[in-house]
Short mmCIF file of C-alpha atoms in Angstrom, two decimals:
data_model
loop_
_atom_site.label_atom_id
_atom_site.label_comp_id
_atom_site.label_asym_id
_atom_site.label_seq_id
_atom_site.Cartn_x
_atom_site.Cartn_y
_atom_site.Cartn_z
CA UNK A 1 0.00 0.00 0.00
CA UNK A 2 1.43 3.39 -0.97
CA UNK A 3 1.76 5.95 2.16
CA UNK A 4 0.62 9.00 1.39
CA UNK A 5 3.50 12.02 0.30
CA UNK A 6 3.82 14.90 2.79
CA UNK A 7 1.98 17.21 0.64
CA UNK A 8 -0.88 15.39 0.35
CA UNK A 9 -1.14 15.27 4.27
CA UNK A 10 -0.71 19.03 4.12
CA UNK A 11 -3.32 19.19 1.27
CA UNK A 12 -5.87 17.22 3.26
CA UNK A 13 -5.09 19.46 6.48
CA UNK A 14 -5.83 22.63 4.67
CA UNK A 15 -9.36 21.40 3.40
CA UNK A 16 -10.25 20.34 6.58
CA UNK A 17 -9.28 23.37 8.47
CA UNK A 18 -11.12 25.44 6.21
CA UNK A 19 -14.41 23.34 6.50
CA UNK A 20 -14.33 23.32 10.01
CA UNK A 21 -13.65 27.51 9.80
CA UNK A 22 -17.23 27.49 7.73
CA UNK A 23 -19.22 25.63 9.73
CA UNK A 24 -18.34 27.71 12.83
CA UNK A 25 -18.51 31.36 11.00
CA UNK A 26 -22.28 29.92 9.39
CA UNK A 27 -25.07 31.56 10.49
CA UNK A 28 -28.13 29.79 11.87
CA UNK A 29 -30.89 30.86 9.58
CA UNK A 30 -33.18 28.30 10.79
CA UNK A 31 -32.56 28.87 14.61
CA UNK A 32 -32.88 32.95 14.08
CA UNK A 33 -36.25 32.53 12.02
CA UNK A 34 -37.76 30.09 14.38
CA UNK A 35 -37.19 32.30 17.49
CA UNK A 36 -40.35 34.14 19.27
CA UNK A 37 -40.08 38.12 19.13
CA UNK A 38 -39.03 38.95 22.89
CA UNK A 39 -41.68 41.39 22.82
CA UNK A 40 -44.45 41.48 19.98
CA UNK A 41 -45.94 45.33 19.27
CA UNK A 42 -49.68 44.87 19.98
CA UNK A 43 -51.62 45.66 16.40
CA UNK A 44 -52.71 48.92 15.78
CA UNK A 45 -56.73 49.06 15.53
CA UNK A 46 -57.53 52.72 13.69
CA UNK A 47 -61.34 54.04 14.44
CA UNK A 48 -62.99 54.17 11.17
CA UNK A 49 -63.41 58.11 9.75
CA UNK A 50 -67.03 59.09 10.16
CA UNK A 51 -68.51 61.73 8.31
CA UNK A 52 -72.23 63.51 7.51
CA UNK A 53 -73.37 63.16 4.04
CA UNK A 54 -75.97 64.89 2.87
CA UNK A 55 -77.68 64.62 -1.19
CA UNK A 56 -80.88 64.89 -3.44
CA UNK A 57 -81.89 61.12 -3.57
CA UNK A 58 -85.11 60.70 -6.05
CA UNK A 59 -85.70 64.47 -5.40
CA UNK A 60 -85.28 64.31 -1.51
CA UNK A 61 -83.08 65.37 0.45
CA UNK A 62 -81.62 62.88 2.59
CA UNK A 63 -78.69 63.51 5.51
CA UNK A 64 -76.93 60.42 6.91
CA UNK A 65 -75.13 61.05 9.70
CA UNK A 66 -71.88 59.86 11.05
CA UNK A 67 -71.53 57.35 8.10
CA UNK A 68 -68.19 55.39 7.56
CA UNK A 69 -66.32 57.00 4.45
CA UNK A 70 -65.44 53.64 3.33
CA UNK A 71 -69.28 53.08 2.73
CA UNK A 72 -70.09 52.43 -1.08
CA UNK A 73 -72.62 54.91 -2.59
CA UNK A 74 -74.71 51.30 -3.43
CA UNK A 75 -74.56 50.74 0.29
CA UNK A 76 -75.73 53.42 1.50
CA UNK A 77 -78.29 53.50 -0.67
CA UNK A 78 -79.28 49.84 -0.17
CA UNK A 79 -78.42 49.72 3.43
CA UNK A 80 -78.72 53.41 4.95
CA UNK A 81 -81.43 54.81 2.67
CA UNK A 82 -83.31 51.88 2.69
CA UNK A 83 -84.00 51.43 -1.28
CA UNK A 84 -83.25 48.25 -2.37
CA UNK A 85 -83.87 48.89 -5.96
CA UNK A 86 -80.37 49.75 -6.60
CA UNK A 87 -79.27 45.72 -6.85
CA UNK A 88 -75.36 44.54 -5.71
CA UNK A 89 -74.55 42.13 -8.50
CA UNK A 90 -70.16 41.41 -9.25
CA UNK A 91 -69.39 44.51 -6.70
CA UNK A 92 -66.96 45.42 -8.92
CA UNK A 93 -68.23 47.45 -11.86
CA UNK A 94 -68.50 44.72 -14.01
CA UNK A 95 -71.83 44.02 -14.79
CA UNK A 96 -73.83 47.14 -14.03
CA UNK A 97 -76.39 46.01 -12.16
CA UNK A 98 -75.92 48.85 -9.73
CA UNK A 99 -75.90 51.42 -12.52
CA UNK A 100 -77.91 55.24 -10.77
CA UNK A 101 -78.15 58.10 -12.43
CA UNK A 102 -75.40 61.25 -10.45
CA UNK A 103 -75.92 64.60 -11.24
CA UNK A 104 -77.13 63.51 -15.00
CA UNK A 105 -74.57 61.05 -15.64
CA UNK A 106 -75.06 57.27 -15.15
CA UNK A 107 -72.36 55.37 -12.53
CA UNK A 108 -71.96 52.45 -11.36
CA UNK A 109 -72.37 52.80 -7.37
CA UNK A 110 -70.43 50.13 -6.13
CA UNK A 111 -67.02 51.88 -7.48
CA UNK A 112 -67.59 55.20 -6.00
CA UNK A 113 -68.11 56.46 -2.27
CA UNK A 114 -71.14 58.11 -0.84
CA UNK A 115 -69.11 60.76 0.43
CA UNK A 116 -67.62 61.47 -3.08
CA UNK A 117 -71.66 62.80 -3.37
CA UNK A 118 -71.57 65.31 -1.21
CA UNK A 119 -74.84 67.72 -2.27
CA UNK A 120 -74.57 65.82 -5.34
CA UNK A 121 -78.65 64.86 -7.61
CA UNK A 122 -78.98 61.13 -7.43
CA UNK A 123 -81.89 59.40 -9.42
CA UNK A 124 -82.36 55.43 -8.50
CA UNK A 125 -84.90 53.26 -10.15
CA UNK A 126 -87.15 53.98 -7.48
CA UNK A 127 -87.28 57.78 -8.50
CA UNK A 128 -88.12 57.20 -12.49
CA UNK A 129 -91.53 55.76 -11.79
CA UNK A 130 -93.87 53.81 -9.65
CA UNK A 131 -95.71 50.91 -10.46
CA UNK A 132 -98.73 53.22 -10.69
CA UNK A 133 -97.30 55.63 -13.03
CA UNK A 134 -94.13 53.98 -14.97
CA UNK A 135 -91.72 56.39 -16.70
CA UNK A 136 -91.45 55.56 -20.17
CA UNK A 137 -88.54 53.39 -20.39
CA UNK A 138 -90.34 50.98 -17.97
CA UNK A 139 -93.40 50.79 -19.64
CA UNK A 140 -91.38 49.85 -22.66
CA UNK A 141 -89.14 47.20 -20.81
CA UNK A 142 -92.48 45.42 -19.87
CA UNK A 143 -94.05 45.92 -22.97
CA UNK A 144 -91.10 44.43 -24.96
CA UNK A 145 -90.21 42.13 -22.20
CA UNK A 146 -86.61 43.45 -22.22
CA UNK A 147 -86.59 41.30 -18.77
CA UNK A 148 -86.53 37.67 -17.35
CA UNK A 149 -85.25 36.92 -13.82
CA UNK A 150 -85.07 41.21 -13.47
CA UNK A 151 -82.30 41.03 -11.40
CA UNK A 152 -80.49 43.26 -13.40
CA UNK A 153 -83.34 45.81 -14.71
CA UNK A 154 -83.04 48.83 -12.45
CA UNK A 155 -79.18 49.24 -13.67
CA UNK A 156 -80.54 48.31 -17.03
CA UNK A 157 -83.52 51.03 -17.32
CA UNK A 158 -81.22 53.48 -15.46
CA UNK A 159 -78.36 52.91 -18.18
CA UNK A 160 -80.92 53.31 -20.55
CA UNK A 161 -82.55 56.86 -19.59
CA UNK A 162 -78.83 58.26 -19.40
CA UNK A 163 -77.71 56.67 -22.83
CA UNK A 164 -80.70 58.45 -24.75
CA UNK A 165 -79.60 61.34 -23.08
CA UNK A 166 -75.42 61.04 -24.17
CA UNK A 167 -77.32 60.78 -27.63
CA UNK A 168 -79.75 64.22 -27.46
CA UNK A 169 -76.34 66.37 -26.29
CA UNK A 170 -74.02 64.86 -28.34
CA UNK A 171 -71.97 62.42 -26.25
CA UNK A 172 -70.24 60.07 -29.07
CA UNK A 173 -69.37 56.72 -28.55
CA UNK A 174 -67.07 53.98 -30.07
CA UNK A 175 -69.94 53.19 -31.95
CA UNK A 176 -69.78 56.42 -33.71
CA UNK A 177 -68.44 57.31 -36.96
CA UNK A 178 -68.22 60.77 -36.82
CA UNK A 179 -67.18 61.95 -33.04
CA UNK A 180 -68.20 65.40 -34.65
CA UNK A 181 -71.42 65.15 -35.82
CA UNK A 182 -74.48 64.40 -34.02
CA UNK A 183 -75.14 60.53 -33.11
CA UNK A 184 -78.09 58.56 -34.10
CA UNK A 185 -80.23 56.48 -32.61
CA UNK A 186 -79.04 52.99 -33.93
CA UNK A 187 -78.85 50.02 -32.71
CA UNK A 188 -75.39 49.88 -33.18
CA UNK A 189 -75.41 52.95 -30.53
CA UNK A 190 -77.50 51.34 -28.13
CA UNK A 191 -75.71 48.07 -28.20
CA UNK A 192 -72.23 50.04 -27.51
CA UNK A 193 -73.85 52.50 -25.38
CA UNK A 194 -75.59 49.54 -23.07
CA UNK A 195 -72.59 46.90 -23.05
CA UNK A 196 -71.90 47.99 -19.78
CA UNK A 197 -74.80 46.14 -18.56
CA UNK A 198 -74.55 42.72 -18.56
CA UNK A 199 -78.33 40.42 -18.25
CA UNK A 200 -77.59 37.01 -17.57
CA UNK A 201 -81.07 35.84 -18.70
CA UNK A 202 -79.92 37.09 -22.75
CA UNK A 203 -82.32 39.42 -22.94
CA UNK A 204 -80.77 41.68 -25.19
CA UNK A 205 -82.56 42.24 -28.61
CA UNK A 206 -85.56 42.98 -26.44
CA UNK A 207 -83.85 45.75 -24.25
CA UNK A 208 -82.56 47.24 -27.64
CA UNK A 209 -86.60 47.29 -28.89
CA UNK A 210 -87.57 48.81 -25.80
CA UNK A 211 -84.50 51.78 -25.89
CA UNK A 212 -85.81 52.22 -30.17
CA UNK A 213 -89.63 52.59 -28.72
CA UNK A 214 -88.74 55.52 -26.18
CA UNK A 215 -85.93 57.20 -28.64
CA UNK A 216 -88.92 57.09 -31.54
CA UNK A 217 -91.15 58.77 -29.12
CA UNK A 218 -88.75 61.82 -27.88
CA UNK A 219 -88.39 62.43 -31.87
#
């Protein structure tokens, strides 16, 4: 058996040594992350910000006081003002079943907060009509049957009133060919215009009849 040269006894002395210099110089990662803070900051619980709110709602005014300024405009409609008209369908903008009518404009409440309103003219589907005396566009819904499950038809007859009038002052739309001249009443225009609003039930080409009927009439 050959006996190992001198060098290779120094060789093997210098890789030891340094291994055994690593090992001790490492640093316990596992140890360190598994030890308990010696003393854990309690979490910080913030009050919520409260604040008075006061708008036209269907022609009313209506104050709601102390009301969290996280609070949806849907929910305090729905929950604070008591109309349930207004319906919560994706919560996030999506499918428009929470579409109101602000200051002349149509939104979709469950993006926006109620305090964002302040003094500001909002029209639900409970202030276009009563089952007594219908506004137009909801006589024309039921006449057409531009409904099914009507889950979504308050956001839909809201969209609706607010798209005829984008069309009488000129509002164009991706449907339109000529951003400068006035738009027309086409369906092309009403499908663009009410894509926003999504009905589950497919009861488009009916909503589109019952948007012509009501344009035809304001002509």
């Amino acid at each position: 058996m050959q006996r190992p040269s001198d060098l290779d006894l120094s060789r093997r002395e210098v890789l030891i040594g340094t291994a055994a210099s690593i090992v001790a110089t490492a640093t316990p990662w596992a140890t360190n992350a598994q030890a308990p803070l010696a003393n854990p900051a309690p979490p910080v619980i913030e009050a919520p910000s409260m604040s008075n709110v006061s708008f036209m709602v269907n022609g009313q005014a209506r104050e709601l006081a102390q009301l969290d300024t996280r609070t949806t405009l849907l929910d305090a409609l729905r929950e604070h003002l008591h109309l349930p008209g207004t319906k919560k369908g994706c919560d996030q903008g999506q499918c428009g079943a929470c579409t109101v009518i602000v200051d002349g404009r149509r939104i979709t409440s469950c993006l926006t907060l109620a305090v964002m309103h302040q003094g500001g003219r909002i029209t639900t589907i409970e202030g276009l009509g009563t089952p007594e005396n219908l506004h137009p566009m909801q006589a024309a819904f039921v006449k057409h049957d531009g409904y099914q499950c009507g889950y979504c038809t308050p956001g839909q007859i809201c969209s609706a009133v607010a798209v005829l009038d984008e069309i009488k002052t000129g509002v164009p739309s991706h449907a339109s060919g000529d951003l400068i001249a006035q738009p027309q009443v086409t369906e092309a225009e009403i499908r663009e215009r009410m894509s926003g609003n999504i009905c589950r039930c497919g009861a488009y080409s009916n909503i589109v009849e019952a948007i012509t009927e009501v344009a035809r009439r304001r002509t």
